[in-house]
Amino acid sequence: MAPPDLPLFERDREQAVLSAVIGELRSGRPALVTVTGEPGLGQNELLRWAAGQARDRGVHVLAARATSAEHELRYGVVAQLLAPEDRDIATRLFVAPQRPGGLPGLNHLLTACHDRPTLLVVQDVQWLDPASLRWLEALARRLPRAPLALLTSTTGTAIDRPEWSVGTPLTGLASTIELALPPLTTSGVSAAVRTVCGVPGDTDFTHALAQATRGVPAVVHEVLLRFTRIGCAPRAEHVEHLRALTAEVVGDHAAQALSELRDPVAVDVLRALAVCGDLLDFPLVCTLAGLHPVPEARLRATLMASGLLTPRDGSPPGHDAVVRARILEEMPAADRADLYARAARLAQRVAVADQGIAELLLRARPVGAPWAVATLRRGFAAALRSGRRDRATAYLARALDEPLRSEERARVELQLASVQMVTAPTAAERRLHGLIRSTGTGTGLRSQAVDLCLLGGDTRAARLAQPTGPGTLGDPAPCDADVPAPRRGSGTGSPPGRRARAVAGDATAPRGGNTSDPSHRDGSDEHPERTATADNDATVSERDELATVGDRHELATVSERHELIALLRVARFLRHEETCPGVPPAPALPEHSHSPAVAGVRAWEHAMAGVHLEASRRLARAAFAPDPGGRPPLVTPRLFACRALFLTDDGDEAEAHLATLLNEAHRQRAAIAIAHVLAVRADLHLRHGRPDAAARDLAAAEAELPPARLHPLFVPYWASLNLVADLQNGRPDRAREIAARPVPSLSEECATSAYLLFARGVLARSEDDPQRARAYFRACGRWLLHYGCVNPAVLPWRSLAAEAAHALGDDAEALRLTREEVRLAARWGTRSALGRAELGLAVVIRENRTEHFRAAVATLSESPARTDYTRAVLELASAESAEAERRTALALTSRRASTAGGVAPGRLPGFSQAPPAPAGVPPGRGAAPHPRPPAGWPALSPAEHETALLAASGLANREIATTLSVTTRAVELRLSGVYRKLRIRGREELRALRYGPEGG
């Protein structure tokens, strides 16, 4: 109901109509006017205004108001109307027995009206008692014979709709008018703000008030009164507070209307509507409320009259969210949970959509039916598809309240934790730690829990799940480089007859080895006696363990132990905690195991040590084979297997496996796995020389896992990828911003810190700061060696540090570092690693530089390292230009371009270092001196710089396009930009400049 002092904003039309009715009434013309509208639109205020106008004009006014409390009181409204004329009328009406067809006081009123015009004002006729309704209908039929007007108000549909409100023949010649009040427009709301607050409101404030209150004058007025009481001005900065006040006012109005609703059946139906009115139609809602004798039409009319139920755009009636919440708050918690449970059962029987039933189950008590868990899990998947992760986690958390078998409960916990790793990582870790500690967890779930923890950066989980068994806790942990190659016939390639022996292989055969100098750890090639000892120990332990393996369960236990050891080795790589007091060393990987997880981690350890190229390639492929025991595959070991394939120059194969991993993660809706797969694929794109694709993958990864949710252990790796991608995409300002961004303290304790140090060194190198570049590359090398990484294919820090040292005049260090990288690259055996090392040596060496460049070009031409090959061609072209021997470089480039279309899959896209030096970055300063670059050359982007140098070397547009893996049109556009920036007219002038890469 509107407050009595509510101004009548935007009611000019209605006031004019009522003034005309009053004027005609004084002339003896009767009328019947009904003012309708939703509660709060000011119907009763308008009636009071009309009554005041009538009194001022000398019209006799009789007023009454119907209420829900007096709905059953006979002649309650009639008594209010006639009381001013007859004080004893109430006693006669309420006490005297009702006579059939009697209309007490009606004739007396009609007789009195002939002497003076009379206006009858009745508010809220939707609550009329039946006797008063009959009395007023009889009065309406007699209106043409008396100078009398009946003015009534109603909210929506009356319980028993008066016949006079529709202009039937009952009213005869009397004027019948229905005034439907609309909500306030924005202009009306603005006028209300100015009137109540005393000052005009901001446009944003006014729009927010109109939207929140839906233009209901009563709500607008009360909200503004409360708003001004706290001393706030109607400004945009107070919009949020305004919305909170509006919700409070709407809720108070709903609570008042609910308290006035006396019919218990209507209250039950109203509560049922508040629970599931959007899901079930009105008859089903009435069924949910229980058996009752009240007709459906009367219930609907009662609820509409209360103002708690309003139609929306012709759709079935529904509740405002605030009103619905206030209705349910009035219920006891147990009754409310039971109502939701009954509503969910009914919705399930009538095949409501899964998410609708899941919403009901969220607030229901446990129903104890299998369909409830299945529905919640389907609702979880649907919520994830629509991007509502918070709601998805709520569904699965509710599913855990239902009775579940232990294995099914563990699977739901794991699925829930995979989403919470992004939304609530701390809660996810606690949940996963509980799974890891549980002894009743199903097959493979403990390993999956540890795998998920590692994706979230939690390395403690791997320690928590450390296998217990003979020799697993106290054995010294061999370093990554100490892992020998698998013996022939073992591992994934062993015959089927040896499967049981291989699966039962011991995971902890002790092996020694020096861990202080990773550069001299070559595995079994340099220590054959170690391999023999390990084989003998493994054979003995295999026999001992095989004796204890008697059934399938024990075989599964051994497989799980192998997986947990592999994951523990990954945790050791991510964060080297073995130097901390009380932290036991990580056990060695099993010598013979059919576990794909073991194969993936072993492949990475071989690659880190820079030994056993073919074994690393074979093991990396084995990581993607199905587990012989049918155990579910793990994500982390396969990601490391893909990274091992990067280093073996099998990039296309790694990209295909990453696509499989990405599809699998999308099917499982595992956002954290999707993010990590995309990050590794971005690394692949950078190694392929595709920085634009890398930037897209990094953006998609950050959409799945926002940087604020990224664990500190992975911050350096992601930052390095973003830095190099921005640098290669011609955005040095963003690269500098990333390099200057502080990282969490924990990030400085993990292996991925080496990637960020390397990327910062690349940035310093591009800024022509060899002093800072050398410091970063040296720090990167120290960190990699600390973690046992010797392979220059991982990060070629030695050659880049050598170039920086050469630029600073320290030729001795430069030669030492480059020759060491050449030796280690030759030991590893990939063309890309060796070609990069030869290129670094050619940059810093003084004798036969051109021959060294030719050797680097020849090696890289057979590798997938496209960016390094392009740089080697440019360096060779520059060196030969000084010697007037450019034909060799052109021939080599043409040969590569002519064979590019026929290169076998897996070769052309290729891989380079991670992260690779950006195209166009100046090499070391030890190259032959070049003439001063022309004006405008520094303004070229890296892509334009690279294209200009190839064009200056004599390559045609198609050859440049093939070399850079771009379209011919892209080459033309780049050259147009080069000509414009250098202020030259074409290729001939560009060739005349003959600048080498130092000009970049």
XYZ file of N, CA, C and O in Angstrom, residues 395-499:
420
model
N 26.546 -27.967 -7.231
C 25.812 -29.193 -7.555
C 26.555 -30.431 -7.048
O 25.957 -31.328 -6.438
N 27.862 -30.493 -7.321
C 28.606 -31.682 -6.895
C 28.742 -31.736 -5.378
O 28.709 -32.823 -4.784
N 28.913 -30.576 -4.736
C 28.973 -30.582 -3.277
C 27.663 -31.095 -2.683
O 27.656 -31.820 -1.671
N 26.553 -30.731 -3.309
C 25.258 -31.236 -2.838
C 25.135 -32.737 -3.091
O 24.533 -33.474 -2.286
N 25.711 -33.219 -4.190
C 25.651 -34.658 -4.468
C 26.345 -35.470 -3.371
O 25.952 -36.609 -3.079
N 27.344 -34.880 -2.736
C 28.054 -35.592 -1.675
C 27.202 -35.749 -0.419
O 27.569 -36.527 0.468
N 26.105 -35.007 -0.318
C 25.209 -35.176 0.833
C 24.318 -36.398 0.697
O 23.711 -36.820 1.686
N 24.226 -36.941 -0.507
C 23.411 -38.125 -0.729
C 24.192 -39.380 -0.342
O 25.427 -39.384 -0.362
N 23.505 -40.451 0.009
C 24.214 -41.714 0.306
C 24.882 -42.260 -0.950
O 24.218 -42.449 -1.976
N 26.192 -42.515 -0.880
C 26.962 -42.976 -2.029
C 27.864 -44.128 -1.611
O 28.323 -44.196 -0.464
N 28.154 -44.985 -2.558
C 29.176 -45.988 -2.329
C 30.539 -45.311 -2.254
O 30.742 -44.237 -2.814
N 31.479 -45.934 -1.585
C 32.765 -45.285 -1.308
C 33.491 -44.911 -2.597
O 34.034 -43.809 -2.720
N 33.488 -45.806 -3.590
C 34.208 -45.508 -4.824
C 33.510 -44.395 -5.604
O 34.165 -43.501 -6.150
N 32.161 -44.422 -5.625
C 31.437 -43.365 -6.324
C 31.650 -42.027 -5.622
O 31.812 -40.994 -6.275
N 31.676 -42.041 -4.299
C 31.932 -40.803 -3.560
C 33.314 -40.245 -3.892
O 33.498 -39.038 -4.072
N 34.299 -41.129 -3.994
C 35.654 -40.677 -4.320
C 35.703 -40.059 -5.716
O 36.387 -39.054 -5.937
N 34.956 -40.631 -6.658
C 34.952 -40.078 -8.018
C 34.295 -38.696 -8.046
O 34.760 -37.790 -8.743
N 33.226 -38.540 -7.284
C 32.582 -37.228 -7.219
C 33.514 -36.215 -6.562
O 33.616 -35.065 -7.001
N 34.204 -36.635 -5.502
C 35.162 -35.745 -4.838
C 36.255 -35.302 -5.815
O 36.634 -34.128 -5.858
N 36.758 -36.248 -6.604
C 37.810 -35.921 -7.563
C 37.295 -34.967 -8.624
O 37.978 -33.994 -8.998
N 36.093 -35.199 -9.121
C 35.509 -34.333 -10.140
C 35.273 -32.931 -9.573
O 35.531 -31.926 -10.253
N 34.815 -32.869 -8.348
C 34.599 -31.572 -7.703
C 35.911 -30.833 -7.504
O 36.011 -29.623 -7.747
N 36.937 -31.535 -7.079
C 38.235 -30.891 -6.849
C 38.839 -30.368 -8.138
O 39.534 -29.345 -8.130
N 38.577 -31.044 -9.260
C 39.148 -30.572 -10.526
C 38.620 -29.195 -10.898
O 39.322 -28.403 -11.531
N 37.379 -28.886 -10.513
C 36.831 -27.547 -10.777
C 37.256 -26.578 -9.696
O 37.587 -25.425 -9.967
N 37.273 -27.040 -8.452
C 37.669 -26.157 -7.356
C 39.131 -25.750 -7.439
O 39.522 -24.764 -6.800
N 39.934 -26.482 -8.203
C 41.323 -26.078 -8.383
C 41.422 -24.693 -9.001
O 42.409 -23.991 -8.830
N 40.380 -24.281 -9.719
C 40.354 -22.952 -10.323
C 39.588 -21.968 -9.452
O 39.989 -20.820 -9.291
N 38.483 -22.412 -8.854
C 37.637 -21.499 -8.098
C 38.029 -21.405 -6.627
O 37.965 -20.326 -6.037
N 38.429 -22.520 -6.017
C 38.789 -22.543 -4.593
C 39.913 -23.549 -4.388
O 39.689 -24.667 -3.910
N 41.149 -23.191 -4.754
C 42.249 -24.167 -4.728
C 42.538 -24.736 -3.348
O 42.899 -25.903 -3.225
N 42.399 -23.938 -2.309
C 42.666 -24.453 -0.964
C 41.692 -25.565 -0.600
O 42.084 -26.609 -0.068
N 40.402 -25.342 -0.873
C 39.406 -26.386 -0.608
C 39.675 -27.625 -1.453
O 39.503 -28.760 -0.990
N 40.091 -27.421 -2.699
C 40.386 -28.563 -3.570
C 41.550 -29.384 -3.014
O 41.509 -30.623 -3.023
N 42.589 -28.709 -2.522
C 43.735 -29.440 -1.968
C 43.324 -30.250 -0.743
O 43.748 -31.401 -0.584
N 42.515 -29.661 0.128
C 42.061 -30.421 1.302
C 41.264 -31.651 0.869
O 41.413 -32.737 1.431
N 40.411 -31.471 -0.120
C 39.592 -32.587 -0.594
C 40.470 -33.688 -1.202
O 40.270 -34.886 -0.948
N 41.460 -33.287 -1.991
C 42.337 -34.269 -2.630
C 43.236 -34.955 -1.611
O 43.523 -36.158 -1.736
N 43.693 -34.213 -0.607
C 44.517 -34.848 0.424
C 43.719 -35.924 1.157
O 44.269 -36.965 1.535
N 42.416 -35.660 1.368
C 41.592 -36.689 1.982
C 41.486 -37.937 1.111
O 41.516 -39.061 1.621
N 41.376 -37.740 -0.202
C 41.341 -38.892 -1.110
C 42.662 -39.651 -1.075
O 42.692 -40.888 -1.108
N 43.760 -38.920 -1.029
C 45.074 -39.570 -1.057
C 45.296 -40.385 0.212
O 45.855 -41.489 0.175
N 44.842 -39.876 1.350
C 45.014 -40.601 2.610
C 44.071 -41.792 2.733
O 44.323 -42.710 3.505
N 42.965 -41.750 1.988
C 41.952 -42.799 2.131
C 42.481 -44.134 1.623
O 43.127 -44.214 0.571
N 42.187 -45.183 2.379
C 42.622 -46.527 1.962
C 41.584 -47.212 1.095
O 41.879 -48.196 0.440
N 40.350 -46.662 1.064
C 39.302 -47.305 0.281
C 39.079 -46.673 -1.065
O 38.075 -46.944 -1.716
N 39.989 -45.813 -1.495
C 39.832 -45.153 -2.785
C 39.963 -46.164 -3.911
O 40.793 -47.069 -3.860
N 39.148 -46.007 -4.927
C 39.111 -46.966 -6.024
C 40.367 -46.944 -6.871
O 41.279 -46.120 -6.696
N 40.392 -47.838 -7.836
C 41.552 -48.014 -8.708
C 41.882 -46.727 -9.459
O 41.035 -46.168 -10.144
N 43.106 -46.287 -9.304
C 43.585 -45.145 -10.060
C 43.217 -43.798 -9.498
O 43.749 -42.780 -9.942
N 42.315 -43.735 -8.503
C 41.861 -42.433 -8.024
C 42.914 -41.725 -7.180
O 43.013 -40.506 -7.215
N 43.702 -42.467 -6.421
C 44.767 -41.817 -5.645
C 45.788 -41.192 -6.587
O 46.238 -40.060 -6.384
N 46.159 -41.915 -7.623
C 47.110 -41.364 -8.594
C 46.526 -40.144 -9.294
O 47.221 -39.146 -9.496
N 45.240 -40.209 -9.655
C 44.610 -39.051 -10.295
C 44.552 -37.859 -9.349
O 44.697 -36.714 -9.781
N 44.335 -38.130 -8.064
C 44.307 -37.038 -7.091
C 45.676 -36.363 -6.999
O 45.775 -35.128 -6.969
N 46.743 -37.146 -6.951
C 48.091 -36.564 -6.915
C 48.389 -35.828 -8.219
O 48.974 -34.732 -8.218
N 47.951 -36.403 -9.330
C 48.147 -35.759 -10.632
C 47.458 -34.399 -10.665
O 48.031 -33.402 -11.120
N 46.255 -34.332 -10.150
C 45.523 -33.070 -10.115
C 46.193 -32.082 -9.172
O 46.262 -30.876 -9.458
N 46.699 -32.558 -8.062
C 47.433 -31.678 -7.142
C 48.660 -31.074 -7.814
O 48.963 -29.888 -7.624
N 49.369 -31.875 -8.590
C 50.558 -31.354 -9.274
C 50.172 -30.295 -10.301
O 50.873 -29.298 -10.462
N 49.053 -30.496 -10.999
C 48.601 -29.471 -11.936
C 48.263 -28.180 -11.199
O 48.406 -27.081 -11.746
N 47.822 -28.317 -9.946
C 47.537 -27.134 -9.144
C 48.750 -26.582 -8.434
O 48.634 -25.580 -7.721
N 49.921 -27.215 -8.571
C 51.139 -26.724 -7.948
C 51.410 -27.285 -6.570
O 52.367 -26.858 -5.914
N 50.593 -28.209 -6.099
C 50.759 -28.773 -4.762
C 51.687 -29.976 -4.832
O 51.269 -31.090 -5.163
N 52.954 -29.767 -4.521
C 53.916 -30.870 -4.551
C 53.892 -31.680 -3.254
O 54.442 -32.779 -3.212
N 53.257 -31.145 -2.197
C 53.194 -31.896 -0.938
C 52.372 -33.171 -1.105
O 52.608 -34.153 -0.407
N 51.379 -33.134 -1.995
C 50.520 -34.298 -2.174
C 51.327 -35.497 -2.634
O 51.044 -36.633 -2.240
N 52.333 -35.269 -3.473
C 53.163 -36.391 -3.929
C 53.936 -36.995 -2.776
O 54.126 -38.220 -2.702
N 54.406 -36.153 -1.850
C 55.072 -36.676 -0.664
C 54.085 -37.407 0.231
O 54.397 -38.427 0.831
N 52.865 -36.851 0.322
C 51.834 -37.454 1.156
C 51.481 -38.854 0.661
O 51.180 -39.745 1.448
N 51.522 -39.041 -0.653
C 51.179 -40.340 -1.244
C 52.391 -41.202 -1.479
O 52.302 -42.178 -2.212
N 53.548 -40.848 -0.879
C 54.776 -41.606 -1.137
C 54.553 -43.063 -0.786
O 54.089 -43.383 0.309
N 54.836 -43.984 -1.722
C 54.530 -45.398 -1.492
C 55.311 -45.954 -0.315
O 56.447 -45.553 -0.056
N 54.676 -46.828 0.383
C 55.352 -47.541 1.460
C 55.627 -48.953 0.996
O 54.780 -49.627 0.422
N 56.804 -49.395 1.239
C 57.190 -50.720 0.793
C 58.661 -50.922 1.015
O 59.382 -50.041 1.473
N 59.175 -52.075 0.713
C 60.586 -52.336 0.970
C 61.465 -51.408 0.167
O 61.366 -51.321 -1.050
N 62.312 -50.677 0.859
C 63.326 -49.880 0.192
C 62.837 -48.635 -0.458
O 63.532 -48.099 -1.290
N 61.645 -48.124 -0.106
C 61.145 -46.943 -0.803
C 61.390 -45.666 -0.043
O 61.336 -44.599 -0.606
N 61.625 -45.742 1.255
C 61.739 -44.516 2.031
C 63.172 -44.082 2.215
O 63.463 -42.895 2.248
N 64.066 -44.997 2.341
C 65.419 -44.592 2.654
C 66.404 -44.666 1.532
O 67.566 -44.346 1.704
N 65.986 -45.123 0.357
C 66.916 -45.261 -0.756
C 67.345 -43.899 -1.246
O 66.556 -42.981 -1.344
N 68.620 -43.767 -1.609
C 69.035 -42.490 -2.194
C 68.389 -42.289 -3.546
O 68.195 -43.220 -4.311
N 68.037 -41.042 -3.824
C 67.365 -40.728 -5.089
C 68.389 -40.455 -6.154
O 69.177 -39.528 -6.038
N 68.443 -41.239 -7.193
C 69.374 -40.928 -8.269
C 68.957 -39.674 -8.992
O 67.792 -39.335 -9.048
N 69.931 -38.998 -9.546
C 69.623 -37.773 -10.279
C 69.020 -38.127 -11.627
O 69.103 -39.252 -12.101
N 68.410 -37.138 -12.254
C 67.738 -37.381 -13.529
C 68.678 -37.994 -14.557
O 68.295 -38.845 -15.337
N 69.922 -37.526 -14.532
C 70.841 -37.995 -15.565
C 71.378 -39.371 -15.288
O 72.029 -39.974 -16.119
N 71.136 -39.903 -14.081
C 71.670 -41.207 -13.739
C 70.783 -42.344 -14.181
O 71.064 -43.509 -13.919
N 69.660 -42.044 -14.810
C 68.728 -43.099 -15.192
C 69.236 -43.775 -16.457
O 69.324 -43.143 -17.502
N 69.577 -45.048 -16.409
C 70.082 -45.713 -17.619
C 68.969 -46.069 -18.571
O 67.807 -46.077 -18.215
N 69.357 -46.387 -19.769
C 68.365 -46.793 -20.770
C 67.787 -48.136 -20.389
O 68.462 -48.997 -19.842
N 66.525 -48.359 -20.675
C 65.918 -49.673 -20.391
C 66.621 -50.778 -21.173
O 67.059 -50.572 -22.299
N 66.696 -51.942 -20.524
C 67.329 -53.064 -21.209
C 66.458 -53.559 -22.330
O 65.244 -53.395 -22.331
N 67.076 -54.179 -23.305
C 66.332 -54.712 -24.441
C 65.326 -55.745 -23.942
O 65.627 -56.626 -23.169
N 64.115 -55.594 -24.468
C 63.053 -56.521 -24.071
C 62.303 -56.093 -22.847
O 61.367 -56.762 -22.448
N 62.706 -54.998 -22.214
C 61.997 -54.553 -21.023
C 61.156 -53.352 -21.361
O 61.113 -52.884 -22.472
N 60.491 -52.818 -20.333
C 59.657 -51.632 -20.528
C 58.445 -51.977 -21.363
O 57.939 -53.076 -21.366
N 58.025 -51.010 -22.109
C 56.808 -51.219 -22.895
C 57.033 -52.123 -24.084
O 56.083 -52.580 -24.702
N 58.290 -52.395 -24.403
C 58.524 -53.251 -25.561
C 58.747 -54.699 -25.213
O 59.124 -55.483 -26.049
N 58.585 -55.085 -23.938
C 58.842 -56.470 -23.551
C 57.745 -57.384 -24.064
O 56.618 -56.971 -24.269
N 58.055 -58.668 -24.238
C 57.056 -59.606 -24.746
C 55.936 -59.793 -23.735
O 56.112 -59.580 -22.546
N 54.758 -60.231 -24.215
C 53.635 -60.438 -23.299
C 53.939 -61.426 -22.192
O 53.408 -61.312 -21.096
N 54.787 -62.388 -22.452
C 55.078 -63.388 -21.440
C 55.773 -62.826 -20.233
O 55.798 -63.467 -19.181
N 56.382 -61.653 -20.351
C 57.113 -61.091 -19.225
C 56.322 -59.959 -18.565
O 56.861 -59.198 -17.790
N 55.032 -59.835 -18.892
C 54.262 -58.701 -18.382
C 54.201 -58.709 -16.863
O 54.411 -57.688 -16.217
